[in-house]
XYZ file of C-alpha atoms in Angstrom:
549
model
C 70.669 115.977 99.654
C 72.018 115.927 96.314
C 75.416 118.027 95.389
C 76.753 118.863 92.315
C 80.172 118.804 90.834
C 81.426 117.827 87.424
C 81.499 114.604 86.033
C 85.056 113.640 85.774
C 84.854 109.859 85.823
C 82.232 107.780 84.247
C 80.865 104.547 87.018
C 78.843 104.696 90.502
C 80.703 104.422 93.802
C 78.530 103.463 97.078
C 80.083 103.529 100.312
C 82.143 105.401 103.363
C 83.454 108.590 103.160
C 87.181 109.199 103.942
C 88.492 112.898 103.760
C 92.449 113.422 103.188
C 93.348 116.340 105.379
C 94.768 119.083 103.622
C 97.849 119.834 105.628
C 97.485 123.090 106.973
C 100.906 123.917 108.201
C 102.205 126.940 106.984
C 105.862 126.529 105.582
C 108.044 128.572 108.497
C 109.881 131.434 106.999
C 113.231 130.939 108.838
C 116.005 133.586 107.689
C 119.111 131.654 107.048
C 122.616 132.960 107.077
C 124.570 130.469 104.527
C 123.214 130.856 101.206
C 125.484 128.170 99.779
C 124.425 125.764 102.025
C 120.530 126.024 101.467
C 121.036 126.059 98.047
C 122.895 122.858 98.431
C 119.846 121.545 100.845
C 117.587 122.555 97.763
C 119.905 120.810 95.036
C 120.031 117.287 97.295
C 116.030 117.666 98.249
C 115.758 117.906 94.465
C 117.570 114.526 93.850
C 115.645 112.903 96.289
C 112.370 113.866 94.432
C 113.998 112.549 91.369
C 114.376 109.038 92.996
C 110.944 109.669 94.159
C 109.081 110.086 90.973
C 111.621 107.280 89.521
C 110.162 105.070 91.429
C 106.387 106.464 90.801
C 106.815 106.191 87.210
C 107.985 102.369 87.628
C 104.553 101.962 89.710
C 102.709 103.788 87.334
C 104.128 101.647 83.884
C 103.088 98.064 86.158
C 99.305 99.946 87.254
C 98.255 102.366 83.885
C 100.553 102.075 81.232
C 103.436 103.942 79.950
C 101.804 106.740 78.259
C 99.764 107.560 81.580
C 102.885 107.329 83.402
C 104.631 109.840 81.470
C 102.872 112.247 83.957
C 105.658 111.323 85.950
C 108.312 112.473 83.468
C 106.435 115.588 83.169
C 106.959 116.135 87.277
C 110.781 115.146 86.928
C 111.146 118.068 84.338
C 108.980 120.495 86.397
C 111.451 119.733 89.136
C 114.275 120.923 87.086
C 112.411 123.152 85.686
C 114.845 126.810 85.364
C 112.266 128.971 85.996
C 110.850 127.177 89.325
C 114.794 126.961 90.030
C 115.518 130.515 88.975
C 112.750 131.615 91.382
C 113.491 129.649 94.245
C 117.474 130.267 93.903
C 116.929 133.938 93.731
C 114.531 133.718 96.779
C 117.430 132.033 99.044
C 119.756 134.651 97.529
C 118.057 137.660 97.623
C 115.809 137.509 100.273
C 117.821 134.621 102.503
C 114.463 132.467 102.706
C 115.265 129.149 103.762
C 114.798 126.316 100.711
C 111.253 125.226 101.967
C 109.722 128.739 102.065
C 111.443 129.326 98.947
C 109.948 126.133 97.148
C 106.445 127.308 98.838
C 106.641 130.597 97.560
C 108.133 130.171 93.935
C 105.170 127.519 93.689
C 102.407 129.936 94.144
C 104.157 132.370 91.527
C 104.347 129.564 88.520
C 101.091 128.140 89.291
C 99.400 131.625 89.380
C 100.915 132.121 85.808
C 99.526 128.222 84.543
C 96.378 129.230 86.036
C 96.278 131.907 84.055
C 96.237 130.911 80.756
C 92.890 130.075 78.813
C 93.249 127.022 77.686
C 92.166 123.964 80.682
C 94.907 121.562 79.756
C 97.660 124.117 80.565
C 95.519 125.467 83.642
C 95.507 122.308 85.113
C 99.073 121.711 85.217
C 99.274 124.481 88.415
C 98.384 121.462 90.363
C 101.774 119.406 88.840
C 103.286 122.436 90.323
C 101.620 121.852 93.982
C 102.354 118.793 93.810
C 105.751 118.137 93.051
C 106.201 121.433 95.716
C 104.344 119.279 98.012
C 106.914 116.799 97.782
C 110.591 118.988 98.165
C 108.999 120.352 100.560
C 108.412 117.079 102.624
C 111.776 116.146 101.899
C 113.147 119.462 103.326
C 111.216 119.659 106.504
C 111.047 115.832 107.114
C 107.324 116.179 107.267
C 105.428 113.632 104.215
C 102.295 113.058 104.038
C 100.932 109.787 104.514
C 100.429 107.714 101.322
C 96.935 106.444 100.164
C 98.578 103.140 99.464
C 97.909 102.713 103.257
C 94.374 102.632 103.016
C 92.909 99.199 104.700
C 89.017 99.326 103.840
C 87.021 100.310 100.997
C 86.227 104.346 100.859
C 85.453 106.952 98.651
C 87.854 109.794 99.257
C 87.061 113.250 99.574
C 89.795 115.716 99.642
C 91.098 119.392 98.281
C 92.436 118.077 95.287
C 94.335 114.762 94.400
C 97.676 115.110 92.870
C 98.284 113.074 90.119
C 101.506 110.905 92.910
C 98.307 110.902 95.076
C 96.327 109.077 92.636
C 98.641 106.632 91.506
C 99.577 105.365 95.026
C 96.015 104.595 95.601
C 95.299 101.355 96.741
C 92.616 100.331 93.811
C 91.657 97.503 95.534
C 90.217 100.160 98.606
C 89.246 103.253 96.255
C 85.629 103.190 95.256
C 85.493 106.763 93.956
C 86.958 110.235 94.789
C 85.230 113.780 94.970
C 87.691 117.063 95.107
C 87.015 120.296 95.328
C 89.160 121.576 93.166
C 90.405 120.162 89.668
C 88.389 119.972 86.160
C 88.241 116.899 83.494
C 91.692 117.737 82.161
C 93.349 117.464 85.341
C 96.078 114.574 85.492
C 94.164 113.032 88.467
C 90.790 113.149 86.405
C 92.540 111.782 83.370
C 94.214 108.743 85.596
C 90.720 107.901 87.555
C 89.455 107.407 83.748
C 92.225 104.862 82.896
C 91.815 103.431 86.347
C 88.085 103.249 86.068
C 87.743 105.152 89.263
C 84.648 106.883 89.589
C 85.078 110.790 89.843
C 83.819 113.996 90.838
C 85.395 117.049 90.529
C 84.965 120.798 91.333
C 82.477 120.047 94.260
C 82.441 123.460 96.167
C 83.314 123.126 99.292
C 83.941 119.435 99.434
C 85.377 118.888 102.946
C 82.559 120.957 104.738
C 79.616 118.852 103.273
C 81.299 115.265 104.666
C 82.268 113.591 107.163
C 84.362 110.643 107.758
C 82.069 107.206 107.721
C 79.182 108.982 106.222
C 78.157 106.878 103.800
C 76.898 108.313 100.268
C 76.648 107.605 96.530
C 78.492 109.042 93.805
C 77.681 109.203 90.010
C 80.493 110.337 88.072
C 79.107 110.674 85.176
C 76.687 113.327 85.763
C 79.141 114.485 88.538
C 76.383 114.517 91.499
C 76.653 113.304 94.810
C 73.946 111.876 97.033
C 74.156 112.001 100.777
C 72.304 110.551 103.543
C 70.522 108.169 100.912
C 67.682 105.752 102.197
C 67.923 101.956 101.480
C 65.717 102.270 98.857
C 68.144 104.933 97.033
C 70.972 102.438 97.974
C 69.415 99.712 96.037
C 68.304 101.913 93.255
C 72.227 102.918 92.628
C 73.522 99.771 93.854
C 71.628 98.470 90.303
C 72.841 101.643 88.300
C 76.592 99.791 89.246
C 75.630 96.272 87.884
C 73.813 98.319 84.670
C 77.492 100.283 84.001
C 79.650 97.448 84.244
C 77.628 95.505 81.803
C 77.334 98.330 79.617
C 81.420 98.405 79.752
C 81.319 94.662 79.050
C 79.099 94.962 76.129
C 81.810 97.800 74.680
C 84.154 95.395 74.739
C 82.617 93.071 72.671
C 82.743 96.082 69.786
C 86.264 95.028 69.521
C 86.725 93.949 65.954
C 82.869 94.961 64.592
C 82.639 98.023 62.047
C 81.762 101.409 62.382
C 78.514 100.918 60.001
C 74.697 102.030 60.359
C 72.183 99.809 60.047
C 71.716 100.416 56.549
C 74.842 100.164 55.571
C 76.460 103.415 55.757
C 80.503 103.175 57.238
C 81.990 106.349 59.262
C 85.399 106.216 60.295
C 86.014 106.731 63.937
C 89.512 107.742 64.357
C 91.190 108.852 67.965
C 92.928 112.085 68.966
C 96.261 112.038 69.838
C 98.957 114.565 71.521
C 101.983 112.670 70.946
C 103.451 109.024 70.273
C 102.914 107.664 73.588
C 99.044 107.889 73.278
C 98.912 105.068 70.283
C 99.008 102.066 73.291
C 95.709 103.325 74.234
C 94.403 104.177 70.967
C 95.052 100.481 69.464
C 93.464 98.959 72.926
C 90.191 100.810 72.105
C 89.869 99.287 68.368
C 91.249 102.721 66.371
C 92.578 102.209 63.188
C 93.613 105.643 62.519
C 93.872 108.713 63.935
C 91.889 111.904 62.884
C 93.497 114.891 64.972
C 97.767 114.672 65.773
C 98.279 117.815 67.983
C 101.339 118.265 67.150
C 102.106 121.648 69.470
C 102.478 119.194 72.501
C 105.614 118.167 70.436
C 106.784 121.492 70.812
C 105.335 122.494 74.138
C 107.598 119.454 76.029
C 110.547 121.055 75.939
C 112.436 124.188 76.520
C 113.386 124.850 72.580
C 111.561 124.349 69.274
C 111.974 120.414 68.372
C 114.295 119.696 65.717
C 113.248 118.285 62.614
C 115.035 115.128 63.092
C 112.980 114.930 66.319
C 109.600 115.747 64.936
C 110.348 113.324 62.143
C 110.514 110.010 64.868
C 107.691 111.360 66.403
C 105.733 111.085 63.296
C 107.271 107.856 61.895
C 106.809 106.098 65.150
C 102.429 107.001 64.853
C 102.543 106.804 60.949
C 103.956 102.812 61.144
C 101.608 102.131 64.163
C 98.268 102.923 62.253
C 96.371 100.691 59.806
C 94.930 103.804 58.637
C 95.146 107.632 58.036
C 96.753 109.560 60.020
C 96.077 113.508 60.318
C 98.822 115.680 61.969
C 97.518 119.123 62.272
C 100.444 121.424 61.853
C 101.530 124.073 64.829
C 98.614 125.508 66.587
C 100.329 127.882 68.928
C 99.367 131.217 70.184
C 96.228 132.034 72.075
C 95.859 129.634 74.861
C 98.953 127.530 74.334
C 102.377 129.771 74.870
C 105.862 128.938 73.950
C 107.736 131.383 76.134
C 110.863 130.578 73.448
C 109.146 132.268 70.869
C 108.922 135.333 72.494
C 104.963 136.211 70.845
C 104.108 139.488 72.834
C 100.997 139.248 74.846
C 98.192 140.517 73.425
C 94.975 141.876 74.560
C 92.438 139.190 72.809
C 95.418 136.218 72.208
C 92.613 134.033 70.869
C 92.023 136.662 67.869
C 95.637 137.097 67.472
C 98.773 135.945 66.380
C 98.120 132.062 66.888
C 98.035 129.075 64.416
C 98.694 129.409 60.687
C 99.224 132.913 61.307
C 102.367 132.222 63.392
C 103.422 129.752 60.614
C 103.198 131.813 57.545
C 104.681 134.666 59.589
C 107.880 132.808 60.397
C 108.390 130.377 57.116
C 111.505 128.688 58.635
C 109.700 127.433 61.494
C 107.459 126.301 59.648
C 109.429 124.561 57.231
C 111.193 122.474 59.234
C 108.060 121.113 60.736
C 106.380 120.535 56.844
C 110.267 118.794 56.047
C 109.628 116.471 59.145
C 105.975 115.802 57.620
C 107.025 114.921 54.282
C 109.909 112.594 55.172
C 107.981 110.519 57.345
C 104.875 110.399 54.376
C 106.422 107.430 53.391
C 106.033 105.664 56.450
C 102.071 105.451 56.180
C 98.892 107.539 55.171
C 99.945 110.877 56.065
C 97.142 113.403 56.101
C 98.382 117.302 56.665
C 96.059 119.107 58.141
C 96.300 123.589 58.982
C 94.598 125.155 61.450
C 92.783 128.175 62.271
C 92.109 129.083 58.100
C 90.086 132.287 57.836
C 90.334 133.099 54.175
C 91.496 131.696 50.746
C 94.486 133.515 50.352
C 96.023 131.638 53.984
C 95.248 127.817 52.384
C 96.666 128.993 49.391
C 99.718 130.324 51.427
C 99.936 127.437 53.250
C 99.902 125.015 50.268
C 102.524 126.640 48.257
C 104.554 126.850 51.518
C 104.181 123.049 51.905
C 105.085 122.658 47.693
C 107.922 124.622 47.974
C 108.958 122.065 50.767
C 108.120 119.394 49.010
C 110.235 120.247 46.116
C 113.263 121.225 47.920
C 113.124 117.380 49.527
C 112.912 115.950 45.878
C 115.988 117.981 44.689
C 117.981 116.855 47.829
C 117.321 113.115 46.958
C 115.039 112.127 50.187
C 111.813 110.246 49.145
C 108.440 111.592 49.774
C 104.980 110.065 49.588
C 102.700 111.054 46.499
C 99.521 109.979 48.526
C 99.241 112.865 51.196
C 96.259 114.625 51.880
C 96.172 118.026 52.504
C 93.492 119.564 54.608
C 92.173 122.297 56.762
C 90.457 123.029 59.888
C 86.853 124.989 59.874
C 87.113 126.545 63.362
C 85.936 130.348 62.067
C 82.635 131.429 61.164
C 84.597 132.929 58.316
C 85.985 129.504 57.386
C 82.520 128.110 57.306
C 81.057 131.084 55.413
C 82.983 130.118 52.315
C 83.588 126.678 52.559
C 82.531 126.355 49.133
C 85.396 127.951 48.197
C 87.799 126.215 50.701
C 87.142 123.209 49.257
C 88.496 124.132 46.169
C 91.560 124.296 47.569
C 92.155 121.152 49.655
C 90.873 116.917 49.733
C 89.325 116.932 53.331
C 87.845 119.438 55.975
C 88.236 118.651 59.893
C 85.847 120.534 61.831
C 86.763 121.890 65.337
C 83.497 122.334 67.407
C 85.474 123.890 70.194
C 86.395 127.204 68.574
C 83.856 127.446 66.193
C 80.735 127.242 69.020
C 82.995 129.725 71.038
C 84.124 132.434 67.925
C 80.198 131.598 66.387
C 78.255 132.192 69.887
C 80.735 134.742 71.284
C 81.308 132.911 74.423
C 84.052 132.408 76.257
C 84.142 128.453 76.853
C 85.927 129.398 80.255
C 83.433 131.703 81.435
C 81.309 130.383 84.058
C 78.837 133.098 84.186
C 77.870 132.596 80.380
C 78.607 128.778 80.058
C 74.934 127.910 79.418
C 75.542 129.692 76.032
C 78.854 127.472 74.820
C 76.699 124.574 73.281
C 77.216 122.031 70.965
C 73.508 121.565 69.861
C 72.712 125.758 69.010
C 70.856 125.938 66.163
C 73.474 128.176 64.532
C 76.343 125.734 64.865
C 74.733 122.721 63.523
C 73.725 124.625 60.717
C 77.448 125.459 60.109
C 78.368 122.107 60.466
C 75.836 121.060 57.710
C 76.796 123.976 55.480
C 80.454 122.975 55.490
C 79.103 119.195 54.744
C 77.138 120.060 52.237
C 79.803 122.228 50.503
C 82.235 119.835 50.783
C 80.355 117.002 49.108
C 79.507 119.223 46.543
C 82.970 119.907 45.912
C 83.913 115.687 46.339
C 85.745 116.146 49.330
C 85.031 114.109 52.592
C 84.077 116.530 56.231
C 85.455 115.177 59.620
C 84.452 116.459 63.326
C 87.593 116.647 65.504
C 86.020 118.635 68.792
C 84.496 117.512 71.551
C 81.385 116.841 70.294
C 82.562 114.137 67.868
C 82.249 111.669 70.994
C 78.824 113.187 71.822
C 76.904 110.282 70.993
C 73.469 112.457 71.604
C 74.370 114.229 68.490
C 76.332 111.221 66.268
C 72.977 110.826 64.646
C 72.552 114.337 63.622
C 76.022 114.252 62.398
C 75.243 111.087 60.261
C 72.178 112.824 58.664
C 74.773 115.391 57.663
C 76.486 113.571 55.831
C 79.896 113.587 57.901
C 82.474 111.363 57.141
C 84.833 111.003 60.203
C 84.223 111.303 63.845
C 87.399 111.875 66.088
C 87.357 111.091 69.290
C 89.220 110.642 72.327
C 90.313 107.116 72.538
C 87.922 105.879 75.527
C 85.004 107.424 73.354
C 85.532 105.178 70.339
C 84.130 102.034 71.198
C 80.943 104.086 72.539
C 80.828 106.057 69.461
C 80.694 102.883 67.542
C 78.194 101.655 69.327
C 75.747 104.767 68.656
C 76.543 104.473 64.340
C 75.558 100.666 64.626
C 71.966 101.568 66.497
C 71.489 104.557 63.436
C 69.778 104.401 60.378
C 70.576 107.383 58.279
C 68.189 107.655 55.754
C 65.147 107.362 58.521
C 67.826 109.932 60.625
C 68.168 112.527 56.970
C 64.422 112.272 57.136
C 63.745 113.900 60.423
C 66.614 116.100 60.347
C 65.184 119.604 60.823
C 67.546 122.421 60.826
């Protein structure tokens, strides 16, 4: 039988299944008479987790780096979190719940509200909120689970989900793969099996009902299927497939170093995405020299107030001095999908054709000011490329860019230094935006297009949606004729086009985007080397030839 989930972790796992109970055990709701006293129990339960993840994030630095252990960070916060707090307090207070019901119950509310949301990075952090619940409540009841550290023979582990202290106490050495029911590619677990090189499979309906322990099956995370009861024949089949991907990762490596040129000669930069300082380690491993898409609202979505500017300036200094090469910080794209409750933007019926991006910005000049001041001081510590999202019209890059002058020339007068080599960009991720490139490009040195939101707002589909996710594709006929459109209009203007979506690492279309003409592919860092490897195999004027849109 073959079942289907979604591909998570590239690599083949074949062995014995082992299923991690999901603990069933209701949390008892106990009334309790002294509220001081619980809340104390909740305070010192809370200090204990602290040690707890303390020594997780230790673990984590030695196994998958510090940027992939800042996970751990992220729980210690959610742990102090005030609104978690505020809801559990007020649920010992009001309704004398003892702290473990409390903890239980304030959990489902702020993971109801992160599940929520649109966009499937913030979705997926209602499992950091299970799981760092998970663990106060094992510290208030006395009842942990057993670690997967303990493991003693090789398995592949089937379970409800894996939290991301789950995943990190695994015992590589007796992990061949995982399958969970719940959890999507931008889940913390799912991002650490990829830096792990753990084969994964996520999403599998009903996961613990199709297995049981010892039966022995084959897993292929990168198509996210799952074979069961396979025959010797299958077993040697797969068993192959293994030896094939671990060769293939070999022969990556060895891309260290070579260029990103066709075979006739043609160079494309491949530059990696990026959400905040910590991810250059990774980027430099995998052979980036620059980076094509800064997301800089994960600057401002850390913490519980706007960053300052002398904040946001380190954070770009510290990427700008670690890059050979260019590096594009897109400026706030907030609104829709990604919320900052601090700024207090009313909900709204359709958020992602609201008040979101450069509409926020131009709306509310001092915010961002402070964010172009932070920009142009640290110009001068590299090849700063500013880049605003979510342009519609001519009149909101010509906004922007006198927004960004005015900046500029209030620096100047106080005396601090600024670079006279920036860049100044835009994003096409409207239909709108790609409807008049050819005047866009008028108006700024480089476009970055942004394949997410321009398949969704182009095709009308809600990348979300389940029941219509056939019609979110990459490869429509409409959107690849945008994406030549805004090529061609950008040449004609002498102005290089960049892909920073998903697709930019979808090496089945890096030869269509070559015949284009595109000039940059960004990518997630894993995706470069494999990326490169695809531009060295192409030849572009044979691929120009047969392009056929």
């Amino acid at each position: 039988m073959i079942l289907d989930g979604i591909g998570a972790s590239s690599g083949v796992a074949i062995g014995k299944v082992f299923i991690k109970k999901q603990g069933t055990s209701k949390v008892p709701n106990t009334k309790i008479e002294n509220v001081e006293a619980e809340i104390k129990r909740f305070e010192e339960a809370k200090e204990e987790a602290l040690k707890e993840l303390q020594v997780l994030y230790t673990k984590a630095v030695e196994e998958v780096g510090e940027e992939h252990a800042g996970i751990f960070d992220v729980h210690q916060m959610l742990v102090q979190d005030l609104d978690l707090n505020d809801q559990v307090v007020n649920f010992i207070t009001e309704d004398k719940y003892n702290a473990a019901y409390a903890v239980s119950e304030a959990a489902v509310i702020i993971a109801a509200m992160f599940e929520s949301m649109d966009d499937p990075y913030l979705q997926e952090r209602a499992a950091d909120i299970r799981d760092i619940s998970k663990r106060l409540i094992g510290i208030l009841t006395g009842e942990k689970e057993v670690s997967l550290a303990d493991l003693q023979e090789p398995v592949i582990l089937v379970a409800k989900d894996l939290f991301p202290s789950d995943t990190i106490q695994m015992n590589k050495k007796f992990v061949l793969g995982f399958i969970t029911e719940d959890g999507g590619k931008m889940s913390h677990s799912a991002i650490l099996a990829r830096t792990m090189q753990i084969p994964a499979v996520v999403g599998l309906e009903n996961a613990l009902t199709k297995f049981n322990n010892d039966d022995i099956i084959i897993l292929d995370g990168k198509n996210g299927k799952v074979y069961t009861e396979p025959t010797e024949e299958m077993v040697a089949e797969w068993t192959l497939e293994q030896e094939k991907y671990r060769n293939y990762k070999e022969e990556l490596q060895k891309l260290i170093g070579t260029p990103n040129v066709t075979i006739d000669g043609v160079h494309i930069e491949v530059n990696a995405n990026i959400g905040s300082p910590d991810d250059i380690e990774n980027v430099l491993a995998n052979d980036a020299k620059g980076v094509g898409l800064f997301r800089s609202e994960f600057l401002y979505m850390d913490g519980k107030a706007l960053p300052t500017e002398e904040m946001q300036y380190e954070a770009y200094k510290k990427v700008l001095e670690a890059m050979e090469d260019r590096v594009i910080i897109r400026t706030l794209d907030v609104g829709g999908d990604k919320e900052l409750p601090y700024l207090n933007i009313p909900k709204e019926e359709n958020p992602f054709l609201g008040y979101r991006a450069i509409r926020v910005c131009l709306d509310q000049p001092e915010l961002f000011k402070t964010q172009l001041r932070a920009l142009l001081r640290a110009s001068v510590h590299g090849k700063l490329g500013i880049m605003f999202p979510m342009i519609a019209t001519v009149n909101e890059i010509k906004a922007a860019r006198k927004v960004l002058e005015e900046t500029k020339q209030e620096l100047l007068a106080e005396g601090i230094a600024v670079s006279e080599d920036i860049e100044v960009g835009m994003m096409i991720e409207t239909p709108a935006a790609a409807l008049v490139s050819d005047l866009l490009a008028k108006e700024v040195d480089f476009f970055s297009i942004g394949t997410n939101d321009l398949t969704q707002y182009t095709m009308a589909v809600d990348r979300m949606n389940a029941k219509i996710a056939h019609l979110y594709d990459t490869h429509n006929l409409a959107i690849l004729r945008s994406i030549k459109m805004v090529a061609d209009n950008a040449h004609k203007a002498g102005i290089w086009v960049g892909i920073c979506g998903e697709s930019a690492a979808d090496t089945t279309l890096t030869e269509t985007y070559l015949a284009m003409g595109i000039d940059e592919l960004s990518v997630s860092a894993p995706s470069v080397l494999e990326v490169r490897k695809k531009i060295q195999q192409v030849d572009t004027q044979k691929a120009k030839a047969s392009l056929n849109l």
